[in-house]
Tab-separated table of C-alpha atoms in Angstrom:
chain	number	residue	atom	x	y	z
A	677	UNK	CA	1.693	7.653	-30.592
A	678	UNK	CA	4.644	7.435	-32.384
A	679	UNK	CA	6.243	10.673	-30.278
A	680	UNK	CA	4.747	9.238	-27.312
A	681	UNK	CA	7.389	6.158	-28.176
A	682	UNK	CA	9.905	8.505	-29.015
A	683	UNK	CA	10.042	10.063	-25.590
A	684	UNK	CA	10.027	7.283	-23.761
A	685	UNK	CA	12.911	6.431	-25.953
A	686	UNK	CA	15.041	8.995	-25.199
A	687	UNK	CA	14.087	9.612	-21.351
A	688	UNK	CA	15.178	5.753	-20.982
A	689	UNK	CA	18.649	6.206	-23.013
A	690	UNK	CA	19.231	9.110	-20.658
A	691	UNK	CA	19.032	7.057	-17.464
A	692	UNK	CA	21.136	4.058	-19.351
A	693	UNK	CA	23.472	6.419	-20.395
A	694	UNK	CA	23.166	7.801	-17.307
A	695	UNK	CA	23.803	4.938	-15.565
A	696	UNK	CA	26.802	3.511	-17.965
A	697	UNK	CA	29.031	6.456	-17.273
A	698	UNK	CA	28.402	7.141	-13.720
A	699	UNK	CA	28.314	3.408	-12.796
A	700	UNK	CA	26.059	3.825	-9.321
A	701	UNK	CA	23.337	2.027	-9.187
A	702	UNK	CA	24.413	-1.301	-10.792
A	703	UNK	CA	27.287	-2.528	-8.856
A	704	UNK	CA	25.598	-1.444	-5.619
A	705	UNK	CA	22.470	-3.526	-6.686
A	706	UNK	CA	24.685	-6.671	-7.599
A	707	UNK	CA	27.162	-6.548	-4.428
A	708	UNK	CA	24.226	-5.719	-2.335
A	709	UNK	CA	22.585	-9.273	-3.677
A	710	UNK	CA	25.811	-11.185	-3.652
A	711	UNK	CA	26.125	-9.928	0.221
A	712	UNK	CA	22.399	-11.105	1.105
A	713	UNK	CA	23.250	-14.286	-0.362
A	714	UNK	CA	25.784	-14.690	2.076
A	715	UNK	CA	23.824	-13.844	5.341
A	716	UNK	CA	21.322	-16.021	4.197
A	717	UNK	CA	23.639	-18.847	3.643
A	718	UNK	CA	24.348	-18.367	7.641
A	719	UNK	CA	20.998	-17.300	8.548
A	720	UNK	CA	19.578	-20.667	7.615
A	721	UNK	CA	20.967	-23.579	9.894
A	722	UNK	CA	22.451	-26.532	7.907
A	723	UNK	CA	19.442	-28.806	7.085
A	724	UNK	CA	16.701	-26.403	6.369
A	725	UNK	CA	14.884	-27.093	3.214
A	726	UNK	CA	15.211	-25.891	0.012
A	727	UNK	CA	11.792	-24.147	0.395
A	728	UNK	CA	13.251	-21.746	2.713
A	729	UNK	CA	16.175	-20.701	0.554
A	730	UNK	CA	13.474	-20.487	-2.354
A	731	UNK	CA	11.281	-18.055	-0.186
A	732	UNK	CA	14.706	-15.970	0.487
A	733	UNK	CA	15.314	-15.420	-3.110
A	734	UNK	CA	12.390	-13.528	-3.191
A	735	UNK	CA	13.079	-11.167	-0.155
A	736	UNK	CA	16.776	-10.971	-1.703
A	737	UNK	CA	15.044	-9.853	-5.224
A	738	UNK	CA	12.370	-7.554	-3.233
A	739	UNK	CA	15.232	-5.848	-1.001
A	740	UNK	CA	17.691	-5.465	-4.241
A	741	UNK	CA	14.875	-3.672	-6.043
A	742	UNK	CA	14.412	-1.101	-3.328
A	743	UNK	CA	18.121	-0.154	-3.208
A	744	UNK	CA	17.636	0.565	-7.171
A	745	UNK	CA	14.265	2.035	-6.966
A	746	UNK	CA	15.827	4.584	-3.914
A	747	UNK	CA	18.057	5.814	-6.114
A	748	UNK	CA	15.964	5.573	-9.791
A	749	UNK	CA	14.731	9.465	-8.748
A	750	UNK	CA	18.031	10.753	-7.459
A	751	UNK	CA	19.389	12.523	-10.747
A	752	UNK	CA	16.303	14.179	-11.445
A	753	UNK	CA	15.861	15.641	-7.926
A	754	UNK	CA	19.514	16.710	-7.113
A	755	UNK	CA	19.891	18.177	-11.352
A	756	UNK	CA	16.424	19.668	-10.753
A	757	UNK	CA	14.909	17.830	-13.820
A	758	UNK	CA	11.993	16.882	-12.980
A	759	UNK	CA	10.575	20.348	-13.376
A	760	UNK	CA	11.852	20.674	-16.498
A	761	UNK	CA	10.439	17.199	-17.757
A	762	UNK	CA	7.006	18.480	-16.111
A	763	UNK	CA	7.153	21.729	-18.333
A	764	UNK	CA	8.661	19.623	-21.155
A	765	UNK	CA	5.087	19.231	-23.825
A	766	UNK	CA	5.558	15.427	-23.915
A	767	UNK	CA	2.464	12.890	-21.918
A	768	UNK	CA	3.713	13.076	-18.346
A	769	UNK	CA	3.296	8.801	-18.365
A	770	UNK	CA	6.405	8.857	-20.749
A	771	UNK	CA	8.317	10.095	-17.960
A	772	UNK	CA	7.009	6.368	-15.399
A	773	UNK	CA	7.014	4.270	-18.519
A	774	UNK	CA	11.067	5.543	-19.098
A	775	UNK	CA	11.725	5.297	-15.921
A	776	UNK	CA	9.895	1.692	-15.450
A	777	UNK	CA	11.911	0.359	-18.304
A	778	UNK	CA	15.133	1.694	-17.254
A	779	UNK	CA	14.839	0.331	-13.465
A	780	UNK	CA	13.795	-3.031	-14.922
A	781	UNK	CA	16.871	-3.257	-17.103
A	782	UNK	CA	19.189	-2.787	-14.173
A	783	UNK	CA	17.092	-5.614	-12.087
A	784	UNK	CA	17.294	-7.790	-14.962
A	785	UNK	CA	20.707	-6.819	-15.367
A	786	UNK	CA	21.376	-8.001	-11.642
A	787	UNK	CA	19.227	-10.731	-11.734
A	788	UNK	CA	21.602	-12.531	-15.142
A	789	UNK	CA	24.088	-12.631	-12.583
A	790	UNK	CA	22.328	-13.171	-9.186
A	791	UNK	CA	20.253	-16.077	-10.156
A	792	UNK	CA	23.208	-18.457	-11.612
A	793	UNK	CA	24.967	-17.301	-8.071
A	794	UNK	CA	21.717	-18.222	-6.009
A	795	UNK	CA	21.639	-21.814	-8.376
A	796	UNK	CA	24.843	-22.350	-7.679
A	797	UNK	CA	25.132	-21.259	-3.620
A	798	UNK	CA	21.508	-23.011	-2.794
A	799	UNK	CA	20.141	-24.987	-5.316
A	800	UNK	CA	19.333	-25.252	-8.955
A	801	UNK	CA	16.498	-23.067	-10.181
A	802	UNK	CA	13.351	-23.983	-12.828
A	803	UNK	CA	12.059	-22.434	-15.899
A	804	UNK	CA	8.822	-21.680	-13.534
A	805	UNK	CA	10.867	-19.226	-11.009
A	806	UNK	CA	12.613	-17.725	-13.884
A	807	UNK	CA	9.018	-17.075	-15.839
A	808	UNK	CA	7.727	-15.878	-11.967
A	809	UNK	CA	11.391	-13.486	-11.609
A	810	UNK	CA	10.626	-12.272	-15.102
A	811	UNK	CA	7.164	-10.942	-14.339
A	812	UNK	CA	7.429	-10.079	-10.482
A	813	UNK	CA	10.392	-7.694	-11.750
A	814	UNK	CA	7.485	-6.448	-14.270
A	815	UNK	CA	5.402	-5.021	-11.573
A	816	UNK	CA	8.434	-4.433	-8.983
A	817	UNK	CA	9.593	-1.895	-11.787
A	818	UNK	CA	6.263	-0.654	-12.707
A	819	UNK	CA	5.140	-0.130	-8.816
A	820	UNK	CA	8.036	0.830	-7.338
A	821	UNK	CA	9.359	3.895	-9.521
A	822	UNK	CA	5.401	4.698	-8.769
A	823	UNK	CA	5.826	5.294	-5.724
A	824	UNK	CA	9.433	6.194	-6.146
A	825	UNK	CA	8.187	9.324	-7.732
A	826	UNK	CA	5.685	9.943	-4.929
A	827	UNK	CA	8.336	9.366	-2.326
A	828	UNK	CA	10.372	12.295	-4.036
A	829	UNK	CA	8.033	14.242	-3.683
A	830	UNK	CA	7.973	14.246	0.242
A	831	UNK	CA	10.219	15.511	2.945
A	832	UNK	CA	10.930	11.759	4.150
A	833	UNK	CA	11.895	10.527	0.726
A	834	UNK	CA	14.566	7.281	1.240
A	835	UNK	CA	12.472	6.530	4.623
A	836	UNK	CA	8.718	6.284	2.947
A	837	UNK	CA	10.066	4.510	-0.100
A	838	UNK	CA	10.175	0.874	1.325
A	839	UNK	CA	6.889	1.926	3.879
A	840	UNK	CA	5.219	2.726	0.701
A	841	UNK	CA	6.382	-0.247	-1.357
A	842	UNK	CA	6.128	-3.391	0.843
A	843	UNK	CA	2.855	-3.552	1.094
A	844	UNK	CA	1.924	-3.444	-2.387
A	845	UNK	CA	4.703	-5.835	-2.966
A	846	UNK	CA	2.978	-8.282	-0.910
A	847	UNK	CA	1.373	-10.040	-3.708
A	848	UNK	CA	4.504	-9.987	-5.778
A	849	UNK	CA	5.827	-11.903	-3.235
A	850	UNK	CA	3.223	-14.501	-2.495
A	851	UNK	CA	2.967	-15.085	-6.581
A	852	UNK	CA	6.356	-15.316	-6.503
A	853	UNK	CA	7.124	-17.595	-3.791
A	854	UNK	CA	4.405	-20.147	-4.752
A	855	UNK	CA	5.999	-20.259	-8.447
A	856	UNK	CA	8.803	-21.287	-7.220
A	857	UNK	CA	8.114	-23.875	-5.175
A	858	UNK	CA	4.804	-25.641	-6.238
A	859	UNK	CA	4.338	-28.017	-9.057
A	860	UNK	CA	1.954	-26.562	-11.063
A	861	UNK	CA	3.071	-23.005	-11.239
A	862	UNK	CA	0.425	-21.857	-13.981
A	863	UNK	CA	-2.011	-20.136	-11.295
A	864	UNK	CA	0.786	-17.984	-9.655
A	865	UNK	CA	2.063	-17.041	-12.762
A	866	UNK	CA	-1.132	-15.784	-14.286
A	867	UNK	CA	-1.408	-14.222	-10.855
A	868	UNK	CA	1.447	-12.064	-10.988
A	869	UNK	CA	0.837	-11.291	-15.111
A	870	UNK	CA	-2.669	-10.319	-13.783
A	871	UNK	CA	-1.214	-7.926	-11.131
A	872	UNK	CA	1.192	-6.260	-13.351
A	873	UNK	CA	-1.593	-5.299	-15.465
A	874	UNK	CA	-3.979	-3.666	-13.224
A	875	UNK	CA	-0.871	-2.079	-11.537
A	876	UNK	CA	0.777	-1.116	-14.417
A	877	UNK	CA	-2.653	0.258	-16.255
A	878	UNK	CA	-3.179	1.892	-12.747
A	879	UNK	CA	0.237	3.444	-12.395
A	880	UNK	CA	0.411	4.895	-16.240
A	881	UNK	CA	-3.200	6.239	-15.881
A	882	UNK	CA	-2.494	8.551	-12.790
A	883	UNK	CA	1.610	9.128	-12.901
A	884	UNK	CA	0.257	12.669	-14.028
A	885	UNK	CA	-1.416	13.386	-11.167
A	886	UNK	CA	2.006	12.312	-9.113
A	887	UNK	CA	4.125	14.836	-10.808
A	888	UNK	CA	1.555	17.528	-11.665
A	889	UNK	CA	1.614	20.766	-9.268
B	1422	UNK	CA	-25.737	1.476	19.015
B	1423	UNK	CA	-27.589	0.155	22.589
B	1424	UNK	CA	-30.105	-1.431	20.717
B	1425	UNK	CA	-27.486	-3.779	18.693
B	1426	UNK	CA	-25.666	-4.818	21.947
B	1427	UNK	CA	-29.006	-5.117	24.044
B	1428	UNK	CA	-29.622	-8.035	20.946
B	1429	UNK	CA	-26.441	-9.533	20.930
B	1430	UNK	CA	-26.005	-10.484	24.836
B	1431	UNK	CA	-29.749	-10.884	25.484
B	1432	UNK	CA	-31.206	-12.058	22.776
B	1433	UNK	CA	-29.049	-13.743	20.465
B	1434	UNK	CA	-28.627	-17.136	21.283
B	1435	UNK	CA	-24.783	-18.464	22.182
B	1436	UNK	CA	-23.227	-20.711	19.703
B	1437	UNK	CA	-23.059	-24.284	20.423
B	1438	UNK	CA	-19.508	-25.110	19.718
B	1439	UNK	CA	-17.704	-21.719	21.009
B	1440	UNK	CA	-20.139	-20.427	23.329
B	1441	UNK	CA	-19.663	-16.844	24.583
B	1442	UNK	CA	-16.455	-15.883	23.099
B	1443	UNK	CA	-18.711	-16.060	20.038
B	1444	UNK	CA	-20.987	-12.768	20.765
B	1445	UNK	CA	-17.646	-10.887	19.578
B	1446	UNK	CA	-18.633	-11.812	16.455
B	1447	UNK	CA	-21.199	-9.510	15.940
B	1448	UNK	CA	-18.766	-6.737	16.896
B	1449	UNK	CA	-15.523	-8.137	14.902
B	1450	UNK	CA	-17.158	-8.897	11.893
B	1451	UNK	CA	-18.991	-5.333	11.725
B	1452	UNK	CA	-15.959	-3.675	12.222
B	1453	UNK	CA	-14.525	-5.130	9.567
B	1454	UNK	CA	-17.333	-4.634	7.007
B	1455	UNK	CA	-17.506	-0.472	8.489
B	1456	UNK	CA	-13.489	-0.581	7.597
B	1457	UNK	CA	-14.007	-1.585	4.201
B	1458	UNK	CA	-16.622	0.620	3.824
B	1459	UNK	CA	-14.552	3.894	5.039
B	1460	UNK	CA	-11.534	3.310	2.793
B	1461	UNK	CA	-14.349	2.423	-0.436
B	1462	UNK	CA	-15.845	5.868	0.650
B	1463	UNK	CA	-12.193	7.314	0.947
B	1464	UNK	CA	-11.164	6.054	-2.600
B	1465	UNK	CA	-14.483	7.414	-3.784
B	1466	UNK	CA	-13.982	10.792	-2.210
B	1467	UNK	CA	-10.375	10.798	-3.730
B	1468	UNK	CA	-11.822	9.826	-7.157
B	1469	UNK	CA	-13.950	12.680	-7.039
B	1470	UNK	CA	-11.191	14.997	-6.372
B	1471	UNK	CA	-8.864	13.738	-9.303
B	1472	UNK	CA	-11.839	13.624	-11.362
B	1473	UNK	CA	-14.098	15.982	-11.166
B	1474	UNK	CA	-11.931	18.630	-8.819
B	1475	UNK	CA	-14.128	18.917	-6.192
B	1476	UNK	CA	-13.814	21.092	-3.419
B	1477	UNK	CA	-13.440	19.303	0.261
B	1478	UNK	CA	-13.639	16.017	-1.413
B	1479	UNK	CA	-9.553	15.177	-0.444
B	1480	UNK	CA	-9.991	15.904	3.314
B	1481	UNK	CA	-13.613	14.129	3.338
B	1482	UNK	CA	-11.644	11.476	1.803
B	1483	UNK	CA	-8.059	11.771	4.463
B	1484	UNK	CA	-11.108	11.443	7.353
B	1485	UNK	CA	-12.550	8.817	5.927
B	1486	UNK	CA	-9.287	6.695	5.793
B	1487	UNK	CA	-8.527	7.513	8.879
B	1488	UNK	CA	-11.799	6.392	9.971
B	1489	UNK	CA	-10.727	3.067	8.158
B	1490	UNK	CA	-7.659	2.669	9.646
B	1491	UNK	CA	-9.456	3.328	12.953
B	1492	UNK	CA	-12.186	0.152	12.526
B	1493	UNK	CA	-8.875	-1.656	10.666
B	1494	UNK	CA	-6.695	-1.943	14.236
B	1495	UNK	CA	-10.098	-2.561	15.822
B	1496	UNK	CA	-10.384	-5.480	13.338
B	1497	UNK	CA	-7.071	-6.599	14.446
B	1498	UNK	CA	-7.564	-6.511	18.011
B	1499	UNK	CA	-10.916	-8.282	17.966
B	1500	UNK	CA	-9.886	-10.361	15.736
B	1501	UNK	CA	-7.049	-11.264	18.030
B	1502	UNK	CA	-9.146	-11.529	21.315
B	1503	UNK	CA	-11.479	-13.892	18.773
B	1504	UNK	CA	-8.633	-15.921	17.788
B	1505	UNK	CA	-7.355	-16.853	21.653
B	1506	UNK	CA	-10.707	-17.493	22.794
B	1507	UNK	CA	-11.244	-20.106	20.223
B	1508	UNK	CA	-8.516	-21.129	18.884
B	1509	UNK	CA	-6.053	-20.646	21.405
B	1510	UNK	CA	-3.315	-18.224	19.812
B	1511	UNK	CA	-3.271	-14.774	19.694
B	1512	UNK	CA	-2.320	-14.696	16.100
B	1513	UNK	CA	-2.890	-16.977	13.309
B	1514	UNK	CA	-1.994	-16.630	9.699
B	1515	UNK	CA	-4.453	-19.134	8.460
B	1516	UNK	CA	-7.036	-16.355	8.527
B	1517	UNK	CA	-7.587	-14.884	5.479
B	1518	UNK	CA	-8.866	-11.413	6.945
B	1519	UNK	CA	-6.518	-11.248	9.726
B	1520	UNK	CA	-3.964	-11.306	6.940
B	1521	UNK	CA	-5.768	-8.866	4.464
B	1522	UNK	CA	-6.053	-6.349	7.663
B	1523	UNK	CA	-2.894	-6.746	8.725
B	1524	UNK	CA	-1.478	-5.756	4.937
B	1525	UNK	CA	-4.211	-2.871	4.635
B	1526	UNK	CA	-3.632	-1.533	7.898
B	1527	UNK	CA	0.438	-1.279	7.049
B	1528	UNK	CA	-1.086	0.435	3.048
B	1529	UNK	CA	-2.298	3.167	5.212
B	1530	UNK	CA	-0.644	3.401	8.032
B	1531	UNK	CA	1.954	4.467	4.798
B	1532	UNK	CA	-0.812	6.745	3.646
B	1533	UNK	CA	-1.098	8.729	6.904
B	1534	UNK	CA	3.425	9.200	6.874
B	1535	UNK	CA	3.030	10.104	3.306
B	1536	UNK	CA	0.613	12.965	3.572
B	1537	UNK	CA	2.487	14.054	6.816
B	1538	UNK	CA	5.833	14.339	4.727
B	1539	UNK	CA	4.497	15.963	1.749
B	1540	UNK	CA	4.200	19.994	2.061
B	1541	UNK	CA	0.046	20.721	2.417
B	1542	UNK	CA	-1.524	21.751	-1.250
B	1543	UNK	CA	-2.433	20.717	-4.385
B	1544	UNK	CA	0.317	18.219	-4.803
B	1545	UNK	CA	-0.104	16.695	-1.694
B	1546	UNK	CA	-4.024	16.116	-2.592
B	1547	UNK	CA	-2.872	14.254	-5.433
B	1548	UNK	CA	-0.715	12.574	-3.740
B	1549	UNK	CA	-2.881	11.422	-0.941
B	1550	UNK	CA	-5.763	10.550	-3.611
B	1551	UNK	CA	-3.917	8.815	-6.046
B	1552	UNK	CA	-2.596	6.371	-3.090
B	1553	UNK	CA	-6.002	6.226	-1.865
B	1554	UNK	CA	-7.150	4.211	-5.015
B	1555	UNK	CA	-4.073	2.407	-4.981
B	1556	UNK	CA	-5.534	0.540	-1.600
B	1557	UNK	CA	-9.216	-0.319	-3.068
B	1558	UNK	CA	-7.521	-1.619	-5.878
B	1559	UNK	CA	-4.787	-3.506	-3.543
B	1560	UNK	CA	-7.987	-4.708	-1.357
B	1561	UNK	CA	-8.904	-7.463	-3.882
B	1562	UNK	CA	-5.456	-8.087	-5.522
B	1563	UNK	CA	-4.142	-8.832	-1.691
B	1564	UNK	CA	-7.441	-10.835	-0.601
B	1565	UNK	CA	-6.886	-13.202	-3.933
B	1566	UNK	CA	-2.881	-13.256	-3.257
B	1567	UNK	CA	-3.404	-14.423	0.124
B	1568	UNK	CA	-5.569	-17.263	-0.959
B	1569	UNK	CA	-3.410	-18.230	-2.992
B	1570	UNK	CA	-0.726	-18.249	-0.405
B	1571	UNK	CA	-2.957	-20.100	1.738
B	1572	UNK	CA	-2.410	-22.911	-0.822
B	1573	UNK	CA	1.851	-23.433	0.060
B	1574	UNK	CA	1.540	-22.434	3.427
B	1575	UNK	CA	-1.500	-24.308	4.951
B	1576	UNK	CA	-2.715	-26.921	2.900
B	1577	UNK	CA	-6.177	-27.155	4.984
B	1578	UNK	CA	-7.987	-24.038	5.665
B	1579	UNK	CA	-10.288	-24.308	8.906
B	1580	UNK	CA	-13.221	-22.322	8.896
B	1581	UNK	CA	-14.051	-20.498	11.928
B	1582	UNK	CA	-17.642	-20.698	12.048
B	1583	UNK	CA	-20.239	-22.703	9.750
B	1584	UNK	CA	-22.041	-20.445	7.078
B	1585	UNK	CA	-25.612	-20.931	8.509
B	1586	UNK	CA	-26.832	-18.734	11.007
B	1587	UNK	CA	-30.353	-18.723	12.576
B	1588	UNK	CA	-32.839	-15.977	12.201
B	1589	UNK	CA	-32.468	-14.126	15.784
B	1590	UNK	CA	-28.424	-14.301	15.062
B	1591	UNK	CA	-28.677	-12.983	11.819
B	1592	UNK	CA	-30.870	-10.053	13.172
B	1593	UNK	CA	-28.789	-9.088	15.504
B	1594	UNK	CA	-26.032	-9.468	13.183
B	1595	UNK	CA	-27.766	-6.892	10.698
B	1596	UNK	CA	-28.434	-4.505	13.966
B	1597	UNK	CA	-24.589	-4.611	14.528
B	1598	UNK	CA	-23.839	-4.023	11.527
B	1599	UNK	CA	-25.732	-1.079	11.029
B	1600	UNK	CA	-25.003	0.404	14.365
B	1601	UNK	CA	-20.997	0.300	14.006
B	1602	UNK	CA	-22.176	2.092	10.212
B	1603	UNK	CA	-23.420	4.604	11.911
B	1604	UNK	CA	-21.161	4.584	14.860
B	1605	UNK	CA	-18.792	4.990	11.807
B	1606	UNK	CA	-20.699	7.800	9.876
B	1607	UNK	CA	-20.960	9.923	13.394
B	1608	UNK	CA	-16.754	9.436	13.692
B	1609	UNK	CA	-16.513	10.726	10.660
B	1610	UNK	CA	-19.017	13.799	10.712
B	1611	UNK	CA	-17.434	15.036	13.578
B	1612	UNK	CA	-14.055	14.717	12.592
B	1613	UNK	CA	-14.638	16.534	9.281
B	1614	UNK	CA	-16.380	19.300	10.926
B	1615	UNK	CA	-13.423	19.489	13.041
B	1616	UNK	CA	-11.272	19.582	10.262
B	1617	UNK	CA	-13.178	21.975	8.449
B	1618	UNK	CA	-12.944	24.179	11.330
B	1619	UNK	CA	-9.288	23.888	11.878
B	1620	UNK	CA	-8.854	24.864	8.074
B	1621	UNK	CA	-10.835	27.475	8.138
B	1622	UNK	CA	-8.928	28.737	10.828
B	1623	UNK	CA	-5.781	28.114	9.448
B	1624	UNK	CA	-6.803	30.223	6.530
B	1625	UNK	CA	-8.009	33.187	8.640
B	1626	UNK	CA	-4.920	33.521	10.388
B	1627	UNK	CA	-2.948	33.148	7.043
B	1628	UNK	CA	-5.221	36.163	6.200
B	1629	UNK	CA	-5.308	38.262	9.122
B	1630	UNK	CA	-0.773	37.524	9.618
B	1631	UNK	CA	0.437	40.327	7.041
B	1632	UNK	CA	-2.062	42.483	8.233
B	1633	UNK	CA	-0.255	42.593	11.415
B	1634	UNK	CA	2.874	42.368	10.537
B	1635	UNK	CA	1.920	45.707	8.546
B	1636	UNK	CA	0.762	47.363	11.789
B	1637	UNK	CA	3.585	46.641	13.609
B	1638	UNK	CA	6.226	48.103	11.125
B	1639	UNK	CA	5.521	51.464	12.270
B	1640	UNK	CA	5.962	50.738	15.913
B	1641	UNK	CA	9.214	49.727	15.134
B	1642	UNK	CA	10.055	52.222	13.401
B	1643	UNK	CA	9.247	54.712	15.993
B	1644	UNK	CA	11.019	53.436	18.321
């Protein structure tokens, strides 16, 4: 178990490391946010509610997570690693759980900046759609570099990515939207906790499969 | 098949408040149940093959999701005609199943574009099954999800039809049911043999192509 740790380690230093010298993904992710704020600042006419902006968060954080999770697979397919970390004797699921963690630190990365910028542009934000941001970005991550992985596997690859991820992001959504805007928030935040574990269990039992020839 | 709509427009009796729009219930409703039960069967069938490696069981499981997603836009547009004959609108979002179809049908209409993108074989069998149980599990996660959502976006939730039913309707509605089940189950015979077939062929020409590509070598070389 303590390997198994170990791997998952190293496989997510890689894509940090990765990350902090080749400077992609980040940036993209935060100027692609900073520019949604904008169009939704003139997408919604002066004296729509509050609830609307709140909803738009959530399609800005769903739409920011696909432009990270489109690229999360990109080293491995253009280096050729992947078939290396298939032959490599480690547990395949190190290779989703890595990958997982190191998409979710560049959303939460993002998201320290986005959400003061979204508080400030719109309208102050509660401890109950931070909680709901910290756990919809638990099964974003978890989901999305799922299907990431079976998106590089096909032909269509950038195309099937969001076809493949919207609809299981659906509930994130819904969880995520009613945190933010009702007053008791407890339901949709055991709701989306309760979806990124059966995803999550889901997604680490049968990443083998995904990669396995 | 005959039998089931023989009962529903002769002997079922029409509903009070909605009158004859209401016989499509016992063809929406049905529908529905058959879809559910063709992408259960699917995951099932894709279980199997991740499990226990069985032979057949991922394009037994491919025809039975398409089956699904077959019965799924059927849902849809019954669902649809059901919705402007009583309430008036083509499309409303205040029914829970509408919803859930809408958001399964989009699952695998993504199924169907990934298994056409990935290269046919073992990977894409994987693929395709691993997906497949993805959506069973994504069948009660959405349904819950969209009650929930049910909660910010309408606060009252009108039912469309009371939960009694008398004895003929209920008959009938059984007859339905089983008829579109094995409306269902014929689809999906066929299309497997047909399947099977084309595979089979698709394997006998992979077989008999280097065999003539060896008899023509010569020819070209004489001349």
């Amino acid at each position: 178990m303590n390997g198994y740790f170990a791997d998952v380690g190293a496989l997510a230093r890689k894509d940090l490391l990765l990350e902090l010298r080749a400077r992609d993904t980040l940036p993209a992710m935060l100027l692609f946010v900073l520019a949604t704020f904008v169009v939704f600042h003139f997408a919604l006419p002066s004296g729509s509610s509050d609830l609307a902006a709140s909803g738009l968060l959530w399609v800005a954080i769903v739409f920011t997570a696909l432009l990270g999770l489109g690229r999360a697979f990109v080293p491995e397919r253009e280096q050729r690693v992947f078939d290396a970390l298939v032959l490599a004797p480690n547990d395949r699921s190190a290779i989703w759980v890595a990958k997982a963690l190191a998409t979710l630190a560049f959303l939460a990365g993002v998201e320290v900046v986005a959400l003061p910028v979204f508080a400030a542009f719109f309208h102050g934000i509660g401890a109950a759609t931070v909680g709901g941001v910290v756990l919809a970005d638990v099964g974003i991550c978890a989901v999305g570099t799922f299907v990431g992985a079976m998106a590089t596997a096909s032909r269509a690859r950038e195309l099937l990515l969001p076809l493949l991820f919207l609809p299981l992001a659906i509930p994130i959504v819904i969880g995520g939207v009613g945190a933010s805007i009702v007053d008791s928030p407890g339901r949709y935040l055991g709701f989306l906790a309760v979806y990124d574990l059966i995803f999550a269990t889901l997604c680490w039992a049968s990443f083998d499969y995904v990669v396995a020839e | 098949m005959a039998v089931a709509i023989a009962l529903i427009f002769f002997v079922a009796p029409e509903d009070a408040d909605q009158g004859i729009s209401q016989k499509i219930f016992y063809f929406h409703v049905p529908i529905a149940l058959t879809a559910y039960a063709c992408f259960g069967w699917g995951a099932w069938k894709a279980l199997r093959h991740l499990w226990e490696r069985e032979p057949g069981a991922d394009l037994e499981s491919y025809t039975a999701i398409h089956q699904g997603v077959i019965f799924g836009a059927l849902t849809l547009v019954t669902g649809s005609i059901w919705a402007r004959a009583s309430w008036g609108v083509w499309w409303t979002w205040s029914s829970n199943q509408l919803v859930l179809f809408l958001v399964l049908f989009l699952f695998y209409c993504a199924y169907f574009m990934l298994r056409y993108s990935v290269e046919p074989g073992p990977q894409r069998e994987n693929l395709s099954a691993v997906y497949a149980l993805f959506g069973v599990v994504l069948i009660p996660v959405s349904f819950f999800a969209i009650r929930l959502a049910n909660d910010f976006i309408h606060p009252t939730v009108f039912t469309s039809r009371g939960p009694q039913m008398s004895g003929t309707m209920f008959t009938a509605f059984c007859v339905a049911l089983a008829a579109m089940l094995a409306l269902a189950f014929t689809f999906y015979s066929v299309e497997l043999v047909g399947k099977r077939v084309d595979a089979r062929l698709r394997e006998l020409r992979a077989a008999e192509r280097p065999a003539t590509a060896a008899r023509r070598v010569p020819e070209a070389v004489a001349r």
